[in-house]
PDB file of C-alpha atoms and ligand atoms in Angstrom:
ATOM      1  CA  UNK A   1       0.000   0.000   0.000  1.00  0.00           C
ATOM      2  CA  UNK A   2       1.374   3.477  -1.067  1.00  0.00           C
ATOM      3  CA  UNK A   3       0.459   6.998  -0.174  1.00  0.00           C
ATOM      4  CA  UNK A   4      -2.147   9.142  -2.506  1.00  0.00           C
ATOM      5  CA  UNK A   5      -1.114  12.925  -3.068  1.00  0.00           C
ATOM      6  CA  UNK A   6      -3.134  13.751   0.059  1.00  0.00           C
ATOM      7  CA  UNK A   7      -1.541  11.466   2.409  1.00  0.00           C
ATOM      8  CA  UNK A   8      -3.727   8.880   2.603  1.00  0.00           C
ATOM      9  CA  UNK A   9      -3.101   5.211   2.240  1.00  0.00           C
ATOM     10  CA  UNK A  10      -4.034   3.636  -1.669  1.00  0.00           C
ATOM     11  CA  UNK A  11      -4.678   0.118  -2.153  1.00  0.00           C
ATOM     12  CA  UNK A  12      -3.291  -0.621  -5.426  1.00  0.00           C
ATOM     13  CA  UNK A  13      -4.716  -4.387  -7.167  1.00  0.00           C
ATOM     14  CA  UNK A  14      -2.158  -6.843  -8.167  1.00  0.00           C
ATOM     15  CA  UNK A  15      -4.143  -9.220 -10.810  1.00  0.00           C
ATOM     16  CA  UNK A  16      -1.299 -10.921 -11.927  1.00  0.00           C
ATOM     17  CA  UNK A  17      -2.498  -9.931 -15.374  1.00  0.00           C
ATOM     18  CA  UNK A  18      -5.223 -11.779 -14.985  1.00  0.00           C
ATOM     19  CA  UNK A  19      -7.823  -8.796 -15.102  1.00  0.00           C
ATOM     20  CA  UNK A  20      -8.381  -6.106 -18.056  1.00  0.00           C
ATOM     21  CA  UNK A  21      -6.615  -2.924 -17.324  1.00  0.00           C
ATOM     22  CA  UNK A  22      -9.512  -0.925 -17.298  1.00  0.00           C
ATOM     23  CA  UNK A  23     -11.208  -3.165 -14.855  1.00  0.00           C
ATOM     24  CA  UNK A  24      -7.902  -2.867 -12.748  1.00  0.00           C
ATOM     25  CA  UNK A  25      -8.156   0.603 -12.562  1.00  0.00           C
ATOM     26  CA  UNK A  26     -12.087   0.417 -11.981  1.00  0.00           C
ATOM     27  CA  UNK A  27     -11.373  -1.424  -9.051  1.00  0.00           C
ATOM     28  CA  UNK A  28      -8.504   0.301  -7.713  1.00  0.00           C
ATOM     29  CA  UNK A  29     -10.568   3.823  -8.317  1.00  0.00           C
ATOM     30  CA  UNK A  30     -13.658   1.935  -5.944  1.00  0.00           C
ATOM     31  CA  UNK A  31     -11.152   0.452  -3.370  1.00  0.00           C
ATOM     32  CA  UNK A  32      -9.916   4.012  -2.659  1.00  0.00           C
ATOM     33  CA  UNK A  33     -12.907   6.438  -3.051  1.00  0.00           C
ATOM     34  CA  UNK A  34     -13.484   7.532   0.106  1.00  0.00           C
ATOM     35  CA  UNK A  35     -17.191   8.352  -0.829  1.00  0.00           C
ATOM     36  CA  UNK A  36     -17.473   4.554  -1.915  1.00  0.00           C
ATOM     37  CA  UNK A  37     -16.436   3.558   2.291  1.00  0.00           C
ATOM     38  CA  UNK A  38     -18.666   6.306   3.212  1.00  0.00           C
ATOM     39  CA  UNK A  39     -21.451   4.869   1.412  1.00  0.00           C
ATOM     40  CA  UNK A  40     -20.967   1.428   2.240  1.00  0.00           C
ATOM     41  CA  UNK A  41     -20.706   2.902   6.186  1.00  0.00           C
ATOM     42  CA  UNK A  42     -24.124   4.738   5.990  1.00  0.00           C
ATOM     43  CA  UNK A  43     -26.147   1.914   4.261  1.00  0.00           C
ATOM     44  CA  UNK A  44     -26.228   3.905   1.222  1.00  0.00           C
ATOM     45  CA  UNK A  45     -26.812   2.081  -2.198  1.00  0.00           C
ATOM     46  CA  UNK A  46     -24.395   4.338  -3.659  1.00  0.00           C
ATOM     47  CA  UNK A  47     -21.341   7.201  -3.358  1.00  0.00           C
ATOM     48  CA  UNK A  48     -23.962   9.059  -5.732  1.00  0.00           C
ATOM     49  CA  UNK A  49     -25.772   9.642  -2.361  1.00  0.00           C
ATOM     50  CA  UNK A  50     -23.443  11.999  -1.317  1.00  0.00           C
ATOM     51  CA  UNK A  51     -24.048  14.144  -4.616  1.00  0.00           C
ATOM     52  CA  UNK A  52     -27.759  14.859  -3.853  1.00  0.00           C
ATOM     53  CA  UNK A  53     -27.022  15.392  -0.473  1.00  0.00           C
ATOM     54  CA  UNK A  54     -24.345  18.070  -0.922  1.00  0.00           C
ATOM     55  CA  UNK A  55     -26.797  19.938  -3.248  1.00  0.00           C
ATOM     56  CA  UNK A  56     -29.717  19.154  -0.769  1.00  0.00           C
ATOM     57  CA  UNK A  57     -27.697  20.933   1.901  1.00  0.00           C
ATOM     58  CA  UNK A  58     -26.896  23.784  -0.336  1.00  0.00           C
ATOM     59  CA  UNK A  59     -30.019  24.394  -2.232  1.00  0.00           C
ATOM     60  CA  UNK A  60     -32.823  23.232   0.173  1.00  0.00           C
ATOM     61  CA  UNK A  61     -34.461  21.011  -1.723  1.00  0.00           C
ATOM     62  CA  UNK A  62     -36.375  18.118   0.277  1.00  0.00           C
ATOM     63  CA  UNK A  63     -38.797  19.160   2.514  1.00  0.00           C
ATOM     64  CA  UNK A  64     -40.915  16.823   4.601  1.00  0.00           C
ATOM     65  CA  UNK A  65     -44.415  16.262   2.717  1.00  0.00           C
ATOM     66  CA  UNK A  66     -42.640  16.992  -0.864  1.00  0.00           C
ATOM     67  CA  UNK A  67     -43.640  14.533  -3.943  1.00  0.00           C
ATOM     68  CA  UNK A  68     -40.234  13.686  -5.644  1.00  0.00           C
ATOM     69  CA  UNK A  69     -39.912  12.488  -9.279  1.00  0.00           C
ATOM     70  CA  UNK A  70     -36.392  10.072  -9.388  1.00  0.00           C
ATOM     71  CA  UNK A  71     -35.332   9.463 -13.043  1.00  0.00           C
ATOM     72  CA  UNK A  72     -32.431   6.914 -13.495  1.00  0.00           C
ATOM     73  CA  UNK A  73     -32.362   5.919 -10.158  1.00  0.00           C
ATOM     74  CA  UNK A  74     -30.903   2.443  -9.852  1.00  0.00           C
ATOM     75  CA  UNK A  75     -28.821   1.367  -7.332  1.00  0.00           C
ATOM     76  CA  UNK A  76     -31.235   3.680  -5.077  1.00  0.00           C
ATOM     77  CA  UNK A  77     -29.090   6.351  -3.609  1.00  0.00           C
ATOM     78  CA  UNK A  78     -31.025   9.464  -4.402  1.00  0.00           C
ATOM     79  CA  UNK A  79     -34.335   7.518  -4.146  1.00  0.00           C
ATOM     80  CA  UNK A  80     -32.939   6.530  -0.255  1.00  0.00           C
ATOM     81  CA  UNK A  81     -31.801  10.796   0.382  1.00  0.00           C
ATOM     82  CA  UNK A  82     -35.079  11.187  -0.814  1.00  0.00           C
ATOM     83  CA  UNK A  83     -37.190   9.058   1.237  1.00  0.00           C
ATOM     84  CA  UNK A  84     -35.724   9.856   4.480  1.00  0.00           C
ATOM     85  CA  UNK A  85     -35.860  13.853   3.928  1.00  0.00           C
ATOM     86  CA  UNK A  86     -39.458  13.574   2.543  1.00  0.00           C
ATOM     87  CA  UNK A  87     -40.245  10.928   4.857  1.00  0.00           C
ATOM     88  CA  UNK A  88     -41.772   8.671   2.270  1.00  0.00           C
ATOM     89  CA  UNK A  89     -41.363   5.974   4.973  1.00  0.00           C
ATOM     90  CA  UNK A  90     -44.014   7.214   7.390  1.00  0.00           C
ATOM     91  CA  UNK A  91     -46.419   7.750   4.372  1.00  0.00           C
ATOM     92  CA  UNK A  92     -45.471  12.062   4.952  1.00  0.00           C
ATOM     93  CA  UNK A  93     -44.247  12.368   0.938  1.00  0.00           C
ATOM     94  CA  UNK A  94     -43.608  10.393  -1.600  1.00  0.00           C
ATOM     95  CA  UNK A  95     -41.035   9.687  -3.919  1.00  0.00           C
ATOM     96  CA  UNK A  96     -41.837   7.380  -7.458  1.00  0.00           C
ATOM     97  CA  UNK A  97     -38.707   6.061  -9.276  1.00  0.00           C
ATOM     98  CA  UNK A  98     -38.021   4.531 -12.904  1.00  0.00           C
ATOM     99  CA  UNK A  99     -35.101   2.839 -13.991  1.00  0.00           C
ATOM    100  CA  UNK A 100     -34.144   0.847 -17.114  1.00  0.00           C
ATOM    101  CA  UNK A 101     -32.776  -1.367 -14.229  1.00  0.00           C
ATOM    102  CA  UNK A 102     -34.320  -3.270 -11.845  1.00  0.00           C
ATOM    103  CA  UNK A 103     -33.490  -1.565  -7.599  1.00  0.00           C
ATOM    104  CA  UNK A 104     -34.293  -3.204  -5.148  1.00  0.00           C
ATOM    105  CA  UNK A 105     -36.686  -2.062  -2.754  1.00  0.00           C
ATOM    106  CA  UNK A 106     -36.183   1.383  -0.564  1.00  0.00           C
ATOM    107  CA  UNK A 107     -38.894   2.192   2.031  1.00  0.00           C
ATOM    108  CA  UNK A 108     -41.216   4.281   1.261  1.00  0.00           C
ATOM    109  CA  UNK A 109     -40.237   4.548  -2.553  1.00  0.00           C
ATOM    110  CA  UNK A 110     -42.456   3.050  -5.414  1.00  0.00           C
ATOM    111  CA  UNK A 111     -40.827   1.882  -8.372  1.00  0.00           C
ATOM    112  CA  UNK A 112     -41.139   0.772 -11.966  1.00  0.00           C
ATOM    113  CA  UNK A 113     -38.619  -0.599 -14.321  1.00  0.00           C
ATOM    114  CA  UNK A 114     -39.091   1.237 -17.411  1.00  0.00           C
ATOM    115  CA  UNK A 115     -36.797   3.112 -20.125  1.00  0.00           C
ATOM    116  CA  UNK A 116     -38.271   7.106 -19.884  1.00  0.00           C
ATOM    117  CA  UNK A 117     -38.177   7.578 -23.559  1.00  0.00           C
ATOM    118  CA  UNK A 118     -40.480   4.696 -24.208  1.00  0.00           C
ATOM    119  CA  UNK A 119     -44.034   6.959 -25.198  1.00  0.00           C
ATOM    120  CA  UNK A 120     -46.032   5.264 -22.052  1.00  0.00           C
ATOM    121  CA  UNK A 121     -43.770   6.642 -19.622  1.00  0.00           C
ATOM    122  CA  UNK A 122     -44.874  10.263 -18.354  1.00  0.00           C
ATOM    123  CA  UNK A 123     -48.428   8.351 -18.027  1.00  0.00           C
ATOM    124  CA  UNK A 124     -47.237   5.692 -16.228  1.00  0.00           C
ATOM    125  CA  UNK A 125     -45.154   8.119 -13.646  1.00  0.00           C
ATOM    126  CA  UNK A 126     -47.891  10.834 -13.444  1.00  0.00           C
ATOM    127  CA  UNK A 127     -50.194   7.826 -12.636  1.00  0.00           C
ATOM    128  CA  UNK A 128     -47.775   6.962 -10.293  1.00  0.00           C
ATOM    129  CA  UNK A 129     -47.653  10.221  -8.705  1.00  0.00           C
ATOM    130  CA  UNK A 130     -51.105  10.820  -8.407  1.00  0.00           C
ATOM    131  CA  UNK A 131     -50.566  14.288  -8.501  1.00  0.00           C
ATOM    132  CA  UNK A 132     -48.290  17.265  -8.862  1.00  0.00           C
ATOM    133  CA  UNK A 133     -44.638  17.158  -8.039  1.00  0.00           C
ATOM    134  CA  UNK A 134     -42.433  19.257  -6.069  1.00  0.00           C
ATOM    135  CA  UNK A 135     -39.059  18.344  -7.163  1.00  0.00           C
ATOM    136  CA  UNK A 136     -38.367  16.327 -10.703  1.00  0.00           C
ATOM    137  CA  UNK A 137     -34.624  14.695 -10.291  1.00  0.00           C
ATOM    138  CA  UNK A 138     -32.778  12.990 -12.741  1.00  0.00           C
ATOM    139  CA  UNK A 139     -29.112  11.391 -12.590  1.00  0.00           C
ATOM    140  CA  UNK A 140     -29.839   9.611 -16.104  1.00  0.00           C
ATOM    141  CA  UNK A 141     -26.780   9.003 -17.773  1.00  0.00           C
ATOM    142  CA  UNK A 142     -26.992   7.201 -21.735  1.00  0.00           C
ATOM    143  CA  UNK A 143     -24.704   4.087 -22.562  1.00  0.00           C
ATOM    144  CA  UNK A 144     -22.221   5.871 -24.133  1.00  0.00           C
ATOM    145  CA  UNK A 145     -20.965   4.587 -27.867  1.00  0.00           C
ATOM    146  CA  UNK A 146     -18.173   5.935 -27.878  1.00  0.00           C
ATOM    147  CA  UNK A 147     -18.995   8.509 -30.902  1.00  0.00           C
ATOM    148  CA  UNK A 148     -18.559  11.511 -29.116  1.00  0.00           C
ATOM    149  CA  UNK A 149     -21.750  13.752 -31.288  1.00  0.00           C
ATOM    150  CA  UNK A 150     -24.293  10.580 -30.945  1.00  0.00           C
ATOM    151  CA  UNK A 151     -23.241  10.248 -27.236  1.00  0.00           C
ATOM    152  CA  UNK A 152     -24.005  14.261 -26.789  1.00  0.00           C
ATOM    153  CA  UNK A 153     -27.065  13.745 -28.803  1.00  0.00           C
ATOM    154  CA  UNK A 154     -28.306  10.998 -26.469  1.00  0.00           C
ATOM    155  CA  UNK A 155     -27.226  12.981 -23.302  1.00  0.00           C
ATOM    156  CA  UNK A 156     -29.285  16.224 -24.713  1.00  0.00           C
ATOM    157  CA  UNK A 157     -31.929  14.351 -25.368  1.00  0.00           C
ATOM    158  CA  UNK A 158     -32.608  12.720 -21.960  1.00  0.00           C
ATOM    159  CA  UNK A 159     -31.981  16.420 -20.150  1.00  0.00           C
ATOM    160  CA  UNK A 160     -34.993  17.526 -22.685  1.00  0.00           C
ATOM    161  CA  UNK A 161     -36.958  14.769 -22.213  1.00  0.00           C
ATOM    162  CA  UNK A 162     -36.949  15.168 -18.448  1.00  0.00           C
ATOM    163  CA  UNK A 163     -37.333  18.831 -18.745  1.00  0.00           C
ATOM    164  CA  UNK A 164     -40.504  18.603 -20.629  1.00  0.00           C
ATOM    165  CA  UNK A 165     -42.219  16.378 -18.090  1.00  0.00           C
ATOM    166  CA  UNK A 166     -40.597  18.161 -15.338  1.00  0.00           C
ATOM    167  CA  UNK A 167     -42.735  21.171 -16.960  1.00  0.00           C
ATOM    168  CA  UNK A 168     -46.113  19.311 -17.079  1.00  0.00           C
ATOM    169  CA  UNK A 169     -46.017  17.226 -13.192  1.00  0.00           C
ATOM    170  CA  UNK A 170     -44.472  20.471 -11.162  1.00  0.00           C
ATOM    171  CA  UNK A 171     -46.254  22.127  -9.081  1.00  0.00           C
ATOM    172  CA  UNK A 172     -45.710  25.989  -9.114  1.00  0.00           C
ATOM    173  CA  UNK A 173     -42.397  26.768  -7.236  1.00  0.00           C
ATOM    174  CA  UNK A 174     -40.991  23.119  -7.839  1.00  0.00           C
ATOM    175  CA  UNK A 175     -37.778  22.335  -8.525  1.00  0.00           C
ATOM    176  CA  UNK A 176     -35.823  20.239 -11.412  1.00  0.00           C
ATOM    177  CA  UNK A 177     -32.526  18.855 -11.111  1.00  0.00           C
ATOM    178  CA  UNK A 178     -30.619  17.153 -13.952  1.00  0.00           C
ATOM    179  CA  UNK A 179     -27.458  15.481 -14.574  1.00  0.00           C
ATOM    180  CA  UNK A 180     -25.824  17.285 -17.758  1.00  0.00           C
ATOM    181  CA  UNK A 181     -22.258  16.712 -18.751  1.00  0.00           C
ATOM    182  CA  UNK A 182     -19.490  19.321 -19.707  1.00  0.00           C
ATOM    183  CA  UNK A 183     -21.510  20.913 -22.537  1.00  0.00           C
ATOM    184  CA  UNK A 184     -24.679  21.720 -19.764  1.00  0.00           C
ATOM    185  CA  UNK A 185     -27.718  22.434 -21.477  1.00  0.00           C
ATOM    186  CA  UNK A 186     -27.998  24.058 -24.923  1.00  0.00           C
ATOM    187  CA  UNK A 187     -29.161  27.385 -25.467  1.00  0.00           C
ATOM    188  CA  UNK A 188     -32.400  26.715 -26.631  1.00  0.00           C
ATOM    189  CA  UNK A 189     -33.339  24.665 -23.797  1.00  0.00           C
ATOM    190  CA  UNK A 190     -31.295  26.989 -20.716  1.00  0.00           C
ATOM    191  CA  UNK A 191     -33.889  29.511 -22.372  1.00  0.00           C
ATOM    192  CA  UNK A 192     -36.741  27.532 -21.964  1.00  0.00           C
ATOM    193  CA  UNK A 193     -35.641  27.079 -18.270  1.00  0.00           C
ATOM    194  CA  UNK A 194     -35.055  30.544 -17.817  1.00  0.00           C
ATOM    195  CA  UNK A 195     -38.445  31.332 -19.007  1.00  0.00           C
ATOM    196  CA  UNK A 196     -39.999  28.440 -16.680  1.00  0.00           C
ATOM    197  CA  UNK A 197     -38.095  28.864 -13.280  1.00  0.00           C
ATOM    198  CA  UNK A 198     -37.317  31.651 -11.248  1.00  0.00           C
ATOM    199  CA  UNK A 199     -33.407  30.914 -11.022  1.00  0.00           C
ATOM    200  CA  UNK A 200     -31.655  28.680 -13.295  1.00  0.00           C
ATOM    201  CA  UNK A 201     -27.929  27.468 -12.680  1.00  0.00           C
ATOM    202  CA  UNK A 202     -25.156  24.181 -13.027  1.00  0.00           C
ATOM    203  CA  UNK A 203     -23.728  22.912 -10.025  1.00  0.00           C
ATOM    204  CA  UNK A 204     -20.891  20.622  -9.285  1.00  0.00           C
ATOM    205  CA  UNK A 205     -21.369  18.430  -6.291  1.00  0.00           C
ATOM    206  CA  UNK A 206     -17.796  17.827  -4.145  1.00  0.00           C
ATOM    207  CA  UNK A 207     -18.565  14.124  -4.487  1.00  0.00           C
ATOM    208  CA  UNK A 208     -18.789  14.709  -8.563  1.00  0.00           C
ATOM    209  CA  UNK A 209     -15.441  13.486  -9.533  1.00  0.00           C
ATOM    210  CA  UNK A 210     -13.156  15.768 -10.496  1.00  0.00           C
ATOM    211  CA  UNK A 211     -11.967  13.814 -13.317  1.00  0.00           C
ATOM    212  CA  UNK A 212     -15.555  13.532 -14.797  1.00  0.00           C
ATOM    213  CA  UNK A 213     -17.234  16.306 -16.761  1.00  0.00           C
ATOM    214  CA  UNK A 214     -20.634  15.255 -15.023  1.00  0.00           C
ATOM    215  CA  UNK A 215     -22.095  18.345 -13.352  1.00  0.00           C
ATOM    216  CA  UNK A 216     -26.123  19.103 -12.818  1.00  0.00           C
ATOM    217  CA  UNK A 217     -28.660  21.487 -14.256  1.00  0.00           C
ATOM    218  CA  UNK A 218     -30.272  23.264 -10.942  1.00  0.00           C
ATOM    219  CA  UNK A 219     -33.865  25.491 -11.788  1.00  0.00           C
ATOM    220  CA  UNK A 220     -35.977  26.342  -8.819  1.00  0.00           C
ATOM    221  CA  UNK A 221     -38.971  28.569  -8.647  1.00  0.00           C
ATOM    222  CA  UNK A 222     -41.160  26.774 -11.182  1.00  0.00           C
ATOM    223  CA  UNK A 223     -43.506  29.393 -12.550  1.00  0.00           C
ATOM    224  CA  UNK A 224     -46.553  27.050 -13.040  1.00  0.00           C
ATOM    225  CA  UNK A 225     -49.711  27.166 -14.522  1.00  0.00           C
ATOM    226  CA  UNK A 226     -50.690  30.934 -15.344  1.00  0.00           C
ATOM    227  CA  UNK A 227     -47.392  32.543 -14.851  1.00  0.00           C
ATOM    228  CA  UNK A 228     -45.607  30.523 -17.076  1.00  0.00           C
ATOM    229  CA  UNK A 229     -48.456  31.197 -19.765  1.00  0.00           C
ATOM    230  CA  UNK A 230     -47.918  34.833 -19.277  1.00  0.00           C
ATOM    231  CA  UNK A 231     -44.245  34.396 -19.495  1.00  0.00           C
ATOM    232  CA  UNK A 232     -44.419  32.706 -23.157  1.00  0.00           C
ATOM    233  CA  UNK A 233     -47.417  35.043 -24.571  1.00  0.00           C
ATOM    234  CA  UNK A 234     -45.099  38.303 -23.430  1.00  0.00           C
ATOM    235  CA  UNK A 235     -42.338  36.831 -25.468  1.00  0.00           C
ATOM    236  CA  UNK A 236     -41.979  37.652 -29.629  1.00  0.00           C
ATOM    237  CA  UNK A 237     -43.412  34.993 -32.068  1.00  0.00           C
TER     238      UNK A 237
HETATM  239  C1  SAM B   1     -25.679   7.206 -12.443  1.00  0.00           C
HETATM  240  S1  SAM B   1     -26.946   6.003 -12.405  1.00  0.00           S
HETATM  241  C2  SAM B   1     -28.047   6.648 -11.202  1.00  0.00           C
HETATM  242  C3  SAM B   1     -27.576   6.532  -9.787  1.00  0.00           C
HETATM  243  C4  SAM B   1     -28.644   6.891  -8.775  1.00  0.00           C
HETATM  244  N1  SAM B   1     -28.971   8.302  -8.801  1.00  0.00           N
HETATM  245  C5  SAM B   1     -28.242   6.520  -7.375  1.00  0.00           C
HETATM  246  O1  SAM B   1     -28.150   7.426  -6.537  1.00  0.00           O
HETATM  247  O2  SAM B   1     -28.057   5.335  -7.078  1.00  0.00           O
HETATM  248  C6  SAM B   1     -27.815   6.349 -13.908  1.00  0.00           C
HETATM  249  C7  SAM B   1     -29.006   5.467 -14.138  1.00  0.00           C
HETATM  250  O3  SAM B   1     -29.753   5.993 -15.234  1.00  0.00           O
HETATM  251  C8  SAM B   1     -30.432   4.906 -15.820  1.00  0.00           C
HETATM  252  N2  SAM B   1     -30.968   5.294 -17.137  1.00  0.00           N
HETATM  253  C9  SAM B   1     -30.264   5.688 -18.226  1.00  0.00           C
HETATM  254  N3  SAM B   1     -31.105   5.912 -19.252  1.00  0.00           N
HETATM  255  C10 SAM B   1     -32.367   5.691 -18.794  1.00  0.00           C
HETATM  256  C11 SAM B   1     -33.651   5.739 -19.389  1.00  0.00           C
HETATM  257  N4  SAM B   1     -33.821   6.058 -20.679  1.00  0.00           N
HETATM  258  N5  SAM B   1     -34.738   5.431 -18.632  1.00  0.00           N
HETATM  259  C12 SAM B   1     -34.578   5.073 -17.338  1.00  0.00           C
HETATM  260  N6  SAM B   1     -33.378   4.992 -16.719  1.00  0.00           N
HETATM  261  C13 SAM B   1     -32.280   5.293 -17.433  1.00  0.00           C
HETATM  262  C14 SAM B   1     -29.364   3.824 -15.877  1.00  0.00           C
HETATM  263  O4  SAM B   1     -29.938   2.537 -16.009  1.00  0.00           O
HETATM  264  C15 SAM B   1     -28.658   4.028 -14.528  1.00  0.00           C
HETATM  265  O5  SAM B   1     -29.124   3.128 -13.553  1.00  0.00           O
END
């Protein structure tokens, strides 16, 4: 065991060639991610956990008694942050959760396996829901392909996606929260935003890797209903 750049101890994996490099370093990156031990200590289904919590703390998101929309969320960790702030548990709020994946069950959390671009989906959530929503949060992230357009394509068009049904489910003064990558949003849609929330910006999460261009899409204040309405009409054809 050797010493990382901040002092601390790194386990380092000796496969004896035996493993592909990039699963080497895959498991070498787990093994010493603090966030990964943290998780693991707190019962948390994953370091991504930490991510929604850090904003949480920050932005003052979760309230007890909020309906929460989680998109993408296999293994379960914002769907668990959730729960517990909104208290799901004790039947206070609610959170409803879709995944291409199956997750095993989280108190308090109902959940449906199902891709969010397939046409049935905003039906099946908003049935789900049984109402409006307070906060819409995705941490989506599209297989990659390796072409670097088609994978920003893909990304782009999950961010929209979520964005438009964030639109129709929030409740006035909602919030939506989106995993974007280096690019953020376009400019067509950050106007849209504008137009539809009260304040509208990205946000890195300390638990984000550094080394990954992952950041999120932050708009609170939805303007709802009427407002928004008004918004649009005032605006040139
Ligand atoms: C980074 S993980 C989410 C981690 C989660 N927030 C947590 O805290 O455990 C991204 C998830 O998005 C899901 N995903 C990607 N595209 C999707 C789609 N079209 N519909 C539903 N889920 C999708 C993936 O299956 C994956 O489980």
């Amino acid at each position: 065991m050797a010493k990382d750049t901040t002092g601390r101890m790194r386990v380092t994996v000796k496969s004896g060639g035996r493993m592909k490099l990039s699963s080497k370093l895959w498991l070498e990156r787990q093994l010493n991610d603090p966030y990964v031990a943290q998780a693991k200590r707190d019962g948390y289904r994953s370091r991504a956990a930490y991510k929604l919590t850090e904003i949480d703390d920050k932005f003052r998101l979760l309230k007890p008694g909020m309906a929460v929309v989680d998109l993408g969320a296999a293994p379960g960790g914002w769907s668990q942050v959730a729960a517990k702030k909104v208290g799901a548990a004790d039947g206070r709020g609610k959170v409803v959760a879709i995944d291409l994946l199956e997750m095993g069950e989280v108190p308090g959390v109902t959940f449906a396996q199902l891709d969010f671009l397939d046409p049935s989906a905003p039906d099946r959530l908003r049935a789900m829901l049984g109402g409006g929503a307070d906060l819409v949060m995705s941490d989506m992230a599209a297989n990659t392909t390796g072409h670097r357009k088609t994978d920003q394509l893909r990304i782009v068009g999950l961010v929209e996606t979520a964005a438009m049904f964030a639109a129709e489910v929030l409740k006035p003064g909602g919030a939506f929260l989106a995993k974007v990558f280096q690019s953020g949003a376009d400019a067509s849609l950050m106007a849209e935003l504008k137009r539809d929330y009260a304040s509208v910006k990205h946000v890195k999460p300390a638990a984000s890797r550094k080394d990954s261009s992952e950041r999120y899409l932050l708009a609170t204040g939805f303007r709802g209903g009427a407002a928004r309405n008004e918004a649009a009409a005032g605006e040139p054809g």
